[in-house]
Tab-separated table of N, CA and C in Angstrom:
chain	number	residue	atom	x	y	z
A	1	GLU	N	-6.338	-2.565	-12.313
A	1	GLU	CA	-6.935	-2.314	-13.612
A	1	GLU	C	-8.350	-2.885	-13.610
A	2	TYR	N	-9.290	-2.086	-14.059
A	2	TYR	CA	-10.677	-2.529	-14.152
A	2	TYR	C	-10.810	-3.483	-15.331
A	3	LEU	N	-11.370	-4.664	-15.073
A	3	LEU	CA	-11.503	-5.697	-16.102
A	3	LEU	C	-12.958	-6.014	-16.433
A	4	GLY	N	-13.869	-5.159	-16.031
A	4	GLY	CA	-15.284	-5.393	-16.302
A	4	GLY	C	-15.993	-6.024	-15.118
A	5	THR	N	-17.208	-6.461	-15.348
A	5	THR	CA	-18.043	-6.975	-14.256
A	5	THR	C	-18.045	-8.496	-14.134
A	6	ASP	N	-17.364	-9.177	-15.015
A	6	ASP	CA	-17.319	-10.640	-14.965
A	6	ASP	C	-16.239	-11.085	-13.978
A	7	PRO	N	-16.618	-11.734	-12.874
A	7	PRO	CA	-15.626	-12.187	-11.898
A	7	PRO	C	-14.528	-13.059	-12.502
A	8	GLN	N	-14.849	-13.804	-13.539
A	8	GLN	CA	-13.859	-14.692	-14.153
A	8	GLN	C	-12.651	-13.906	-14.663
A	9	SER	N	-12.870	-12.670	-15.073
A	9	SER	CA	-11.756	-11.832	-15.541
A	9	SER	C	-10.727	-11.624	-14.438
A	10	TYR	N	-11.187	-11.481	-13.213
A	10	TYR	CA	-10.297	-11.253	-12.082
A	10	TYR	C	-9.666	-12.560	-11.609
A	11	ILE	N	-10.439	-13.616	-11.662
A	11	ILE	CA	-9.911	-14.942	-11.295
A	11	ILE	C	-8.789	-15.318	-12.262
A	12	ASN	N	-8.986	-15.033	-13.556
A	12	ASN	CA	-7.970	-15.344	-14.561
A	12	ASN	C	-6.700	-14.523	-14.378
A	13	CYS	N	-6.784	-13.402	-13.672
A	13	CYS	CA	-5.614	-12.556	-13.421
A	13	CYS	C	-4.963	-12.876	-12.085
A	14	ALA	N	-5.263	-14.030	-11.545
A	14	ALA	CA	-4.619	-14.552	-10.337
A	14	ALA	C	-5.067	-13.874	-9.045
A	15	PHE	N	-6.228	-13.226	-9.035
A	15	PHE	CA	-6.801	-12.789	-7.769
A	15	PHE	C	-7.379	-14.019	-7.094
A	16	ASP	N	-7.118	-14.161	-5.821
A	16	ASP	CA	-7.657	-15.277	-5.044
A	16	ASP	C	-8.500	-14.733	-3.911
A	17	LYS	N	-9.616	-15.359	-3.675
A	17	LYS	CA	-10.420	-15.055	-2.498
A	17	LYS	C	-9.976	-16.029	-1.413
A	18	GLU	N	-9.469	-15.501	-0.320
A	18	GLU	CA	-8.995	-16.360	0.760
A	18	GLU	C	-10.018	-16.503	1.871
A	19	SER	N	-11.095	-15.759	1.799
A	19	SER	CA	-12.200	-15.930	2.734
A	19	SER	C	-13.498	-15.719	1.960
A	20	ASN	N	-14.528	-16.361	2.409
A	20	ASN	CA	-15.833	-16.280	1.742
A	20	ASN	C	-15.755	-16.650	0.264
A	21	ALA	N	-14.825	-17.518	-0.068
A	21	ALA	CA	-14.637	-17.905	-1.471
A	21	ALA	C	-15.872	-18.588	-2.040
A	22	SER	N	-16.605	-19.311	-1.206
A	22	SER	CA	-17.783	-20.027	-1.704
A	22	SER	C	-18.867	-19.076	-2.187
A	23	GLU	N	-18.843	-17.821	-1.716
A	23	GLU	CA	-19.849	-16.853	-2.148
A	23	GLU	C	-19.597	-16.353	-3.568
A	24	ASN	N	-18.357	-16.483	-4.030
A	24	ASN	CA	-17.979	-16.026	-5.370
A	24	ASN	C	-18.450	-14.598	-5.640
A	25	ASP	N	-18.311	-13.743	-4.631
A	25	ASP	CA	-18.717	-12.337	-4.733
A	25	ASP	C	-17.467	-11.497	-4.957
A	26	TRP	N	-17.354	-10.937	-6.132
A	26	TRP	CA	-16.180	-10.158	-6.513
A	26	TRP	C	-16.490	-8.672	-6.625
A	27	THR	N	-17.631	-8.255	-6.103
A	27	THR	CA	-18.019	-6.851	-6.255
A	27	THR	C	-17.036	-5.906	-5.576
A	28	ASP	N	-16.379	-6.346	-4.504
A	28	ASP	CA	-15.429	-5.459	-3.828
A	28	ASP	C	-14.258	-5.102	-4.742
A	29	ILE	N	-13.644	-6.072	-5.372
A	29	ILE	CA	-12.500	-5.801	-6.244
A	29	ILE	C	-12.966	-5.114	-7.534
A	30	ILE	N	-14.133	-5.478	-8.014
A	30	ILE	CA	-14.675	-4.834	-9.209
A	30	ILE	C	-14.937	-3.355	-8.925
A	31	ASN	N	-15.567	-3.054	-7.801
A	31	ASN	CA	-15.856	-1.654	-7.452
A	31	ASN	C	-14.576	-0.859	-7.202
A	32	LEU	N	-13.600	-1.467	-6.555
A	32	LEU	CA	-12.332	-0.780	-6.296
A	32	LEU	C	-11.614	-0.448	-7.599
A	33	THR	N	-11.477	-1.428	-8.468
A	33	THR	CA	-10.757	-1.178	-9.720
A	33	THR	C	-11.530	-0.208	-10.611
A	34	PHE	N	-12.852	-0.274	-10.562
A	34	PHE	CA	-13.673	0.678	-11.305
A	34	PHE	C	-13.392	2.097	-10.823
A	35	ALA	N	-13.334	2.276	-9.492
A	35	ALA	CA	-13.092	3.599	-8.908
A	35	ALA	C	-11.722	4.139	-9.280
A	36	LEU	N	-10.721	3.289	-9.315
A	36	LEU	CA	-9.347	3.731	-9.569
A	36	LEU	C	-9.051	3.983	-11.046
A	37	ASP	N	-9.842	3.430	-11.935
A	37	ASP	CA	-9.546	3.466	-13.363
A	37	ASP	C	-10.011	4.772	-14.011
A	38	PRO	N	-9.108	5.493	-14.689
A	38	PRO	CA	-9.503	6.761	-15.322
A	38	PRO	C	-10.484	6.582	-16.480
A	39	ASP	N	-10.556	5.396	-17.045
A	39	ASP	CA	-11.487	5.168	-18.146
A	39	ASP	C	-12.922	4.950	-17.663
A	40	THR	N	-13.089	4.701	-16.365
A	40	THR	CA	-14.428	4.417	-15.851
A	40	THR	C	-14.928	5.460	-14.861
A	41	THR	N	-14.028	6.147	-14.178
A	41	THR	CA	-14.424	7.118	-13.163
A	41	THR	C	-13.975	8.508	-13.591
A	42	SER	N	-14.915	9.392	-13.743
A	42	SER	CA	-14.599	10.746	-14.192
A	42	SER	C	-13.829	11.495	-13.116
A	43	ALA	N	-13.166	12.554	-13.528
A	43	ALA	CA	-12.417	13.385	-12.590
A	43	ALA	C	-13.331	13.938	-11.497
A	44	ASN	N	-14.567	14.257	-11.844
A	44	ASN	CA	-15.505	14.809	-10.870
A	44	ASN	C	-15.925	13.795	-9.815
A	45	ASP	N	-15.980	12.528	-10.183
A	45	ASP	CA	-16.437	11.480	-9.268
A	45	ASP	C	-15.295	10.728	-8.588
A	46	TYR	N	-14.068	10.980	-9.029
A	46	TYR	CA	-12.929	10.164	-8.616
A	46	TYR	C	-12.724	10.131	-7.098
A	47	VAL	N	-12.610	11.269	-6.461
A	47	VAL	CA	-12.287	11.306	-5.033
A	47	VAL	C	-13.352	10.569	-4.228
A	48	GLN	N	-14.592	10.849	-4.491
A	48	GLN	CA	-15.674	10.191	-3.758
A	48	GLN	C	-15.678	8.686	-4.010
A	49	ALA	N	-15.458	8.270	-5.254
A	49	ALA	CA	-15.451	6.840	-5.586
A	49	ALA	C	-14.300	6.130	-4.898
A	50	VAL	N	-13.125	6.745	-4.904
A	50	VAL	CA	-11.974	6.119	-4.246
A	50	VAL	C	-12.211	6.045	-2.745
A	51	ARG	N	-12.659	7.126	-2.144
A	51	ARG	CA	-12.907	7.135	-0.694
A	51	ARG	C	-13.982	6.126	-0.291
A	52	ARG	N	-14.936	5.871	-1.151
A	52	ARG	CA	-15.986	4.901	-0.868
A	52	ARG	C	-15.450	3.459	-0.914
A	53	ASN	N	-14.427	3.219	-1.742
A	53	ASN	CA	-13.959	1.842	-1.963
A	53	ASN	C	-12.603	1.517	-1.362
A	54	ALA	N	-11.829	2.519	-1.002
A	54	ALA	CA	-10.490	2.294	-0.435
A	54	ALA	C	-10.342	3.137	0.831
A	55	ASN	N	-9.705	2.579	1.828
A	55	ASN	CA	-9.395	3.352	3.030
A	55	ASN	C	-8.176	4.203	2.690
A	56	VAL	N	-8.432	5.408	2.239
A	56	VAL	CA	-7.390	6.287	1.700
A	56	VAL	C	-6.271	6.508	2.699
A	57	ASP	N	-6.607	6.785	3.957
A	57	ASP	CA	-5.569	7.032	4.961
A	57	ASP	C	-4.624	5.847	5.094
A	58	LEU	N	-5.177	4.631	5.097
A	58	LEU	CA	-4.324	3.447	5.236
A	58	LEU	C	-3.564	3.139	3.949
A	59	TRP	N	-4.114	3.474	2.808
A	59	TRP	CA	-3.365	3.319	1.554
A	59	TRP	C	-2.153	4.246	1.567
A	60	LEU	N	-2.378	5.491	1.954
A	60	LEU	CA	-1.266	6.445	1.994
A	60	LEU	C	-0.225	6.017	3.020
A	61	ARG	N	-0.669	5.489	4.147
A	61	ARG	CA	0.273	4.978	5.150
A	61	ARG	C	1.067	3.800	4.592
A	62	TYR	N	0.399	2.896	3.881
A	62	TYR	CA	1.090	1.761	3.264
A	62	TYR	C	2.233	2.248	2.371
A	63	PHE	N	1.939	3.212	1.492
A	63	PHE	CA	2.966	3.694	0.574
A	63	PHE	C	4.081	4.437	1.314
A	64	ALA	N	3.745	5.274	2.279
A	64	ALA	CA	4.756	6.032	3.027
A	64	ALA	C	5.633	5.108	3.870
A	65	VAL	N	5.029	4.219	4.616
A	65	VAL	CA	5.796	3.325	5.485
A	65	VAL	C	6.654	2.381	4.659
A	66	SER	N	6.137	1.883	3.567
A	66	SER	CA	6.942	1.008	2.707
A	66	SER	C	8.190	1.734	2.232
A	67	PHE	N	8.036	2.991	1.832
A	67	PHE	CA	9.191	3.772	1.394
A	67	PHE	C	10.163	3.987	2.556
A	68	LEU	N	9.653	4.369	3.710
A	68	LEU	CA	10.523	4.656	4.858
A	68	LEU	C	11.246	3.406	5.356
A	69	MET	N	10.636	2.239	5.174
A	69	MET	CA	11.294	0.987	5.570
A	69	MET	C	12.260	0.486	4.500
A	70	ASP	N	12.320	1.189	3.379
A	70	ASP	CA	13.126	0.737	2.247
A	70	ASP	C	12.723	-0.690	1.868
A	71	TYR	N	11.414	-0.892	1.800
A	71	TYR	CA	10.806	-2.189	1.484
A	71	TYR	C	11.071	-2.494	0.014
A	72	SER	N	11.907	-3.490	-0.251
A	72	SER	CA	12.380	-3.700	-1.615
A	72	SER	C	11.775	-4.905	-2.328
A	73	GLU	N	10.667	-5.404	-1.825
A	73	GLU	CA	9.985	-6.497	-2.536
A	73	GLU	C	9.289	-5.945	-3.783
A	74	THR	N	8.876	-6.848	-4.644
A	74	THR	CA	8.119	-6.448	-5.829
A	74	THR	C	6.674	-6.213	-5.404
A	75	ALA	N	6.390	-5.005	-4.955
A	75	ALA	CA	5.096	-4.674	-4.373
A	75	ALA	C	4.546	-3.405	-5.006
A	76	PRO	N	3.252	-3.133	-4.816
A	76	PRO	CA	2.701	-1.886	-5.361
A	76	PRO	C	3.477	-0.649	-4.914
A	77	SER	N	4.006	-0.673	-3.716
A	77	SER	CA	4.773	0.479	-3.235
A	77	SER	C	6.021	0.726	-4.069
A	78	ASN	N	6.457	-0.286	-4.803
A	78	ASN	CA	7.638	-0.171	-5.654
A	78	ASN	C	7.299	-0.250	-7.138
A	79	GLY	N	6.042	-0.059	-7.457
A	79	GLY	CA	5.636	-0.034	-8.850
A	79	GLY	C	5.464	-1.400	-9.482
A	80	ALA	N	5.309	-2.439	-8.657
A	80	ALA	CA	5.108	-3.798	-9.170
A	80	ALA	C	3.825	-4.364	-8.558
A	81	GLU	N	3.267	-5.351	-9.181
A	81	GLU	CA	1.994	-5.891	-8.704
A	81	GLU	C	2.199	-7.290	-8.123
A	82	ASP	N	2.849	-7.331	-6.951
A	82	ASP	CA	3.138	-8.594	-6.279
A	82	ASP	C	3.298	-8.289	-4.784
A	83	ASP	N	3.401	-9.305	-3.977
A	83	ASP	CA	3.697	-9.194	-2.545
A	83	ASP	C	2.786	-8.226	-1.794
A	84	TYR	N	1.499	-8.403	-1.970
A	84	TYR	CA	0.523	-7.635	-1.209
A	84	TYR	C	-0.782	-8.424	-1.164
A	85	ASN	N	-1.608	-8.066	-0.211
A	85	ASN	CA	-2.963	-8.578	-0.145
A	85	ASN	C	-3.901	-7.389	-0.065
A	86	LEU	N	-5.120	-7.610	-0.471
A	86	LEU	CA	-6.178	-6.639	-0.283
A	86	LEU	C	-7.123	-7.208	0.764
A	87	TYR	N	-7.558	-6.361	1.670
A	87	TYR	CA	-8.484	-6.803	2.709
A	87	TYR	C	-9.681	-5.873	2.731
A	88	ARG	N	-10.857	-6.468	2.773
A	88	ARG	CA	-12.100	-5.707	2.927
A	88	ARG	C	-12.810	-6.233	4.155
A	89	GLY	N	-13.056	-5.341	5.084
A	89	GLY	CA	-13.723	-5.732	6.318
A	89	GLY	C	-15.231	-5.709	6.203
A	90	ILE	N	-15.883	-6.072	7.287
A	90	ILE	CA	-17.338	-6.061	7.353
A	90	ILE	C	-17.825	-4.715	7.887
A	91	GLU	N	-17.294	-4.308	9.044
A	91	GLU	CA	-17.696	-3.032	9.647
A	91	GLU	C	-17.291	-1.854	8.756
A	92	ASP	N	-16.094	-1.909	8.247
A	92	ASP	CA	-15.594	-0.887	7.326
A	92	ASP	C	-15.212	-1.615	6.045
A	93	PRO	N	-16.071	-1.582	5.044
A	93	PRO	CA	-15.824	-2.378	3.838
A	93	PRO	C	-14.834	-1.770	2.849
A	94	ARG	N	-14.215	-0.639	3.215
A	94	ARG	CA	-13.234	-0.055	2.302
A	94	ARG	C	-11.979	-0.928	2.279
A	95	VAL	N	-11.441	-1.138	1.125
A	95	VAL	CA	-10.293	-2.032	0.927
A	95	VAL	C	-9.023	-1.379	1.467
A	96	ILE	N	-8.192	-2.200	2.113
A	96	ILE	CA	-6.865	-1.748	2.529
A	96	ILE	C	-5.809	-2.638	1.882
A	97	LEU	N	-4.633	-2.069	1.703
A	97	LEU	CA	-3.472	-2.797	1.175
A	97	LEU	C	-2.678	-3.351	2.349
A	98	LEU	N	-2.312	-4.598	2.279
A	98	LEU	CA	-1.504	-5.220	3.320
A	98	LEU	C	-0.219	-5.774	2.702
A	99	PRO	N	0.924	-5.389	3.236
A	99	PRO	CA	2.174	-5.949	2.717
A	99	PRO	C	2.388	-7.357	3.260
A	100	HIS	N	3.157	-8.120	2.565
A	100	HIS	CA	3.663	-9.374	3.126
A	100	HIS	C	5.049	-9.607	2.549
A	101	ASP	N	5.698	-10.629	3.045
A	101	ASP	CA	7.066	-10.921	2.628
A	101	ASP	C	7.982	-9.757	3.029
A	102	LEU	N	8.019	-9.490	4.334
A	102	LEU	CA	8.744	-8.333	4.867
A	102	LEU	C	10.196	-8.646	5.223
A	103	ASP	N	10.821	-9.556	4.516
A	103	ASP	CA	12.218	-9.879	4.809
A	103	ASP	C	13.198	-8.959	4.080
A	104	SER	N	12.685	-8.033	3.305
A	104	SER	CA	13.545	-7.138	2.521
A	104	SER	C	13.265	-5.689	2.910
A	105	ILE	N	13.689	-5.324	4.118
A	105	ILE	CA	13.470	-3.968	4.603
A	105	ILE	C	14.773	-3.397	5.148
A	106	PHE	N	14.834	-2.082	5.230
A	106	PHE	CA	15.992	-1.362	5.766
A	106	PHE	C	17.311	-1.827	5.150
A	107	GLY	N	17.291	-2.048	3.847
A	107	GLY	CA	18.509	-2.384	3.124
A	107	GLY	C	18.954	-3.819	3.250
A	108	SER	N	18.138	-4.672	3.875
A	108	SER	CA	18.560	-6.065	4.083
A	108	SER	C	18.650	-6.855	2.785
A	109	ALA	N	18.029	-6.363	1.716
A	109	ALA	CA	18.093	-7.051	0.423
A	109	ALA	C	18.261	-6.038	-0.700
A	110	GLY	N	19.084	-5.040	-0.443
A	110	GLY	CA	19.250	-3.970	-1.422
A	110	GLY	C	18.284	-2.843	-1.126
A	111	SER	N	18.439	-1.784	-1.831
A	111	SER	CA	17.612	-0.613	-1.596
A	111	SER	C	16.759	-0.294	-2.814
A	112	ILE	N	15.660	0.388	-2.559
A	112	ILE	CA	14.800	0.848	-3.645
A	112	ILE	C	15.295	2.214	-4.116
A	113	ALA	N	14.796	2.637	-5.230
A	113	ALA	CA	15.134	3.969	-5.732
A	113	ALA	C	14.638	5.018	-4.740
A	114	ASN	N	15.379	6.081	-4.597
A	114	ASN	CA	15.006	7.147	-3.669
A	114	ASN	C	13.947	8.033	-4.322
A	115	ASP	N	12.746	7.474	-4.438
A	115	ASP	CA	11.661	8.133	-5.163
A	115	ASP	C	10.357	7.901	-4.406
A	116	LEU	N	9.821	8.949	-3.812
A	116	LEU	CA	8.578	8.837	-3.051
A	116	LEU	C	7.426	8.335	-3.907
A	117	PHE	N	7.556	8.489	-5.215
A	117	PHE	CA	6.478	8.121	-6.123
A	117	PHE	C	6.850	6.930	-7.001
A	118	LEU	N	7.686	6.056	-6.498
A	118	LEU	CA	8.046	4.849	-7.246
A	118	LEU	C	6.800	4.022	-7.564
A	119	ALA	N	5.844	4.015	-6.659
A	119	ALA	CA	4.593	3.282	-6.880
A	119	ALA	C	3.837	3.808	-8.085
A	120	ALA	N	4.113	5.036	-8.490
A	120	ALA	CA	3.408	5.651	-9.612
A	120	ALA	C	3.757	5.005	-10.951
A	121	ASN	N	4.626	4.009	-10.955
A	121	ASN	CA	4.864	3.230	-12.179
A	121	ASN	C	3.620	2.458	-12.584
A	122	ILE	N	2.703	2.264	-11.628
A	122	ILE	CA	1.415	1.629	-11.914
A	122	ILE	C	0.439	2.772	-12.205
A	123	PRO	N	-0.101	2.859	-13.419
A	123	PRO	CA	-0.893	4.044	-13.803
A	123	PRO	C	-2.018	4.414	-12.835
A	124	ASN	N	-2.789	3.450	-12.369
A	124	ASN	CA	-3.901	3.790	-11.481
A	124	ASN	C	-3.408	4.240	-10.106
A	125	ILE	N	-2.251	3.756	-9.685
A	125	ILE	CA	-1.658	4.223	-8.431
A	125	ILE	C	-1.095	5.629	-8.638
A	126	SER	N	-0.551	5.887	-9.807
A	126	SER	CA	-0.055	7.225	-10.122
A	126	SER	C	-1.185	8.243	-10.020
A	127	ARG	N	-2.303	7.917	-10.612
A	127	ARG	CA	-3.455	8.817	-10.545
A	127	ARG	C	-3.835	9.072	-9.092
A	128	PHE	N	-3.836	8.030	-8.288
A	128	PHE	CA	-4.197	8.143	-6.876
A	128	PHE	C	-3.197	9.027	-6.114
A	129	LEU	N	-1.922	8.685	-6.183
A	129	LEU	CA	-0.918	9.408	-5.395
A	129	LEU	C	-0.719	10.846	-5.852
A	130	HIS	N	-0.893	11.098	-7.131
A	130	HIS	CA	-0.684	12.452	-7.654
A	130	HIS	C	-1.950	13.306	-7.687
A	131	HIS	N	-3.073	12.738	-7.321
A	131	HIS	CA	-4.299	13.529	-7.317
A	131	HIS	C	-4.176	14.617	-6.247
A	132	PRO	N	-4.544	15.846	-6.564
A	132	PRO	CA	-4.381	16.952	-5.597
A	132	PRO	C	-5.025	16.682	-4.240
A	133	GLU	N	-6.110	15.960	-4.214
A	133	GLU	CA	-6.781	15.630	-2.949
A	133	GLU	C	-5.931	14.698	-2.089
A	134	PHE	N	-5.168	13.821	-2.744
A	134	PHE	CA	-4.435	12.790	-2.008
A	134	PHE	C	-2.941	13.072	-1.870
A	135	GLU	N	-2.345	13.764	-2.829
A	135	GLU	CA	-0.898	13.997	-2.767
A	135	GLU	C	-0.511	14.789	-1.519
A	136	ALA	N	-1.274	15.799	-1.181
A	136	ALA	CA	-0.975	16.573	0.030
A	136	ALA	C	-1.085	15.690	1.275
A	137	LEU	N	-2.061	14.807	1.284
A	137	LEU	CA	-2.217	13.879	2.415
A	137	LEU	C	-1.063	12.884	2.474
A	138	TYR	N	-0.540	12.515	1.318
A	138	TYR	CA	0.617	11.617	1.245
A	138	TYR	C	1.821	12.262	1.930
A	139	TYR	N	2.075	13.522	1.618
A	139	TYR	CA	3.179	14.232	2.272
A	139	TYR	C	2.932	14.371	3.773
A	140	GLU	N	1.692	14.630	4.148
A	140	GLU	CA	1.368	14.711	5.578
A	140	GLU	C	1.659	13.397	6.283
A	141	GLU	N	1.359	12.282	5.625
A	141	GLU	CA	1.623	10.972	6.233
A	141	GLU	C	3.120	10.768	6.430
A	142	PHE	N	3.933	11.200	5.480
A	142	PHE	CA	5.387	11.118	5.664
A	142	PHE	C	5.816	11.921	6.880
A	143	ARG	N	5.321	13.136	6.991
A	143	ARG	CA	5.693	13.975	8.139
A	143	ARG	C	5.274	13.318	9.451
A	144	ARG	N	4.074	12.753	9.476
A	144	ARG	CA	3.585	12.093	10.696
A	144	ARG	C	4.462	10.901	11.065
A	145	GLN	N	4.819	10.100	10.083
A	145	GLN	CA	5.657	8.923	10.351
A	145	GLN	C	7.058	9.340	10.791
A	146	LEU	N	7.617	10.351	10.150
A	146	LEU	CA	8.977	10.794	10.497
A	146	LEU	C	9.037	11.440	11.872
A	147	ALA	N	7.933	11.975	12.332
A	147	ALA	CA	7.892	12.562	13.677
A	147	ALA	C	7.518	11.524	14.730
A	148	GLY	N	7.044	10.364	14.303
A	148	GLY	CA	6.581	9.331	15.232
A	148	GLY	C	7.422	8.071	15.151
A	149	ALA	N	6.856	7.048	14.573
A	149	ALA	CA	7.492	5.728	14.553
A	149	ALA	C	8.860	5.725	13.890
A	150	PHE	N	9.072	6.584	12.894
A	150	PHE	CA	10.340	6.574	12.164
A	150	PHE	C	11.336	7.622	12.644
A	151	ALA	N	11.012	8.318	13.723
A	151	ALA	CA	12.013	9.184	14.355
A	151	ALA	C	13.101	8.264	14.902
A	152	THR	N	14.349	8.611	14.683
A	152	THR	CA	15.425	7.691	15.069
A	152	THR	C	15.403	7.350	16.556
A	153	ASN	N	14.980	8.265	17.413
A	153	ASN	CA	14.934	7.942	18.843
A	153	ASN	C	13.814	6.962	19.169
A	154	ASN	N	12.887	6.728	18.264
A	154	ASN	CA	11.865	5.689	18.425
A	154	ASN	C	12.249	4.414	17.678
A	155	LEU	N	12.726	4.588	16.457
A	155	LEU	CA	13.001	3.445	15.589
A	155	LEU	C	14.219	2.636	16.040
A	156	PHE	N	15.303	3.312	16.370
A	156	PHE	CA	16.540	2.587	16.681
A	156	PHE	C	16.424	1.729	17.938
A	157	PRO	N	15.844	2.213	19.035
A	157	PRO	CA	15.663	1.321	20.189
A	157	PRO	C	14.747	0.133	19.871
A	158	LEU	N	13.756	0.350	19.012
A	158	LEU	CA	12.879	-0.751	18.616
A	158	LEU	C	13.659	-1.810	17.849
A	159	MET	N	14.520	-1.372	16.941
A	159	MET	CA	15.360	-2.327	16.206
A	159	MET	C	16.223	-3.134	17.173
A	160	ASP	N	16.835	-2.453	18.142
A	160	ASP	CA	17.665	-3.146	19.129
A	160	ASP	C	16.848	-4.163	19.919
A	161	GLN	N	15.676	-3.748	20.365
A	161	GLN	CA	14.838	-4.599	21.199
A	161	GLN	C	14.310	-5.814	20.436
A	162	VAL	N	13.810	-5.593	19.237
A	162	VAL	CA	13.173	-6.674	18.485
A	162	VAL	C	14.194	-7.587	17.811
A	163	LEU	N	15.274	-7.009	17.303
A	163	LEU	CA	16.218	-7.791	16.512
A	163	LEU	C	17.445	-8.251	17.295
A	164	GLY	N	17.640	-7.689	18.485
A	164	GLY	CA	18.864	-7.912	19.248
A	164	GLY	C	19.301	-9.352	19.395
A	165	GLU	N	18.361	-10.252	19.589
A	165	GLU	CA	18.725	-11.663	19.769
A	165	GLU	C	18.592	-12.467	18.479
A	166	TRP	N	18.180	-11.833	17.406
A	166	TRP	CA	17.938	-12.550	16.160
A	166	TRP	C	19.028	-12.338	15.120
A	167	VAL	N	19.574	-11.147	15.077
A	167	VAL	CA	20.575	-10.836	14.057
A	167	VAL	C	21.785	-10.191	14.707
A	168	SER	N	22.863	-10.141	13.983
A	168	SER	CA	24.105	-9.589	14.530
A	168	SER	C	24.001	-8.074	14.722
A	169	GLN	N	24.839	-7.545	15.590
A	169	GLN	CA	24.885	-6.097	15.794
A	169	GLN	C	25.299	-5.382	14.504
A	170	GLY	N	26.146	-6.022	13.713
A	170	GLY	CA	26.544	-5.429	12.433
A	170	GLY	C	25.353	-5.247	11.501
A	171	THR	N	24.471	-6.231	11.478
A	171	THR	CA	23.272	-6.135	10.647
A	171	THR	C	22.360	-5.027	11.160
A	172	ILE	N	22.193	-4.936	12.463
A	172	ILE	CA	21.356	-3.884	13.044
A	172	ILE	C	21.948	-2.516	12.732
A	173	GLN	N	23.251	-2.378	12.831
A	173	GLN	CA	23.895	-1.086	12.524
A	173	GLN	C	23.715	-0.727	11.049
A	174	ALA	N	23.789	-1.732	10.183
A	174	ALA	CA	23.584	-1.481	8.747
A	174	ALA	C	22.131	-1.047	8.486
A	175	MET	N	21.184	-1.648	9.183
A	175	MET	CA	19.778	-1.270	9.035
A	175	MET	C	19.563	0.158	9.527
A	176	LYS	N	20.206	0.510	10.628
A	176	LYS	CA	20.085	1.884	11.147
A	176	LYS	C	20.688	2.877	10.162
A	177	ALA	N	21.805	2.525	9.580
A	177	ALA	CA	22.442	3.413	8.592
A	177	ALA	C	21.510	3.597	7.398
A	178	ASP	N	20.848	2.532	6.978
A	178	ASP	CA	19.922	2.609	5.852
A	178	ASP	C	18.722	3.494	6.187
A	179	ALA	N	18.290	3.465	7.434
A	179	ALA	CA	17.112	4.218	7.859
A	179	ALA	C	17.381	5.709	8.009
A	180	GLN	N	18.634	6.114	8.057
A	180	GLN	CA	18.929	7.534	8.281
A	180	GLN	C	18.794	8.354	7.037
C-alpha cells in the first residue's frame, strides 16, 4: 500500500532496512508501492511502472512456486502480509520478493486453499496478478515450473536426496502425496 513520500510512514508500518539503513533512503519501497497502487498509477502507466520497480518474472515465479510447494505460511502468496522480504539490487534495482520461514511446505503444516489467486486477497497483488499483461505470464510460469522443477520425475528424487537423512520416509511420502 502506498503511504506517501514520508519514509516515517513506512517505518511505522514495520518495514525494516536491513542494509544501507544509515542512508535512510526509502525511495525504493515508496516507488514500488506507488507503482502498485491503483490510486496513484493510472491504467495506462501501470505495466511500465510495475516493470520499472518490480522484477515481474521473479514475482510471478514467487507466487507460482509458493503455490506449487503448498507454502502455508502467512505470506503474500497466501494473501497475508508476513514471512517475506523485499530485495533491491544494485545492478538490477527492481524489487524481488523473497520467501522465508520455509518449514511449512508440501503439506508439512497443513495445506493452503487450492486457489492459484489466493494472493489476490491483497488488493494491490490482485491488480498485479489479474492484469491482462501479467496474468497470462503467471499461467506460463506455472506451465514452466510443472514441466521443470515440479515435474514429479524431478521433484521426487530431489526430495529423497535432500530429505532422506533428515526426515522419515513416511514424511517424505506424505510430502510427495501433497505435491501430486
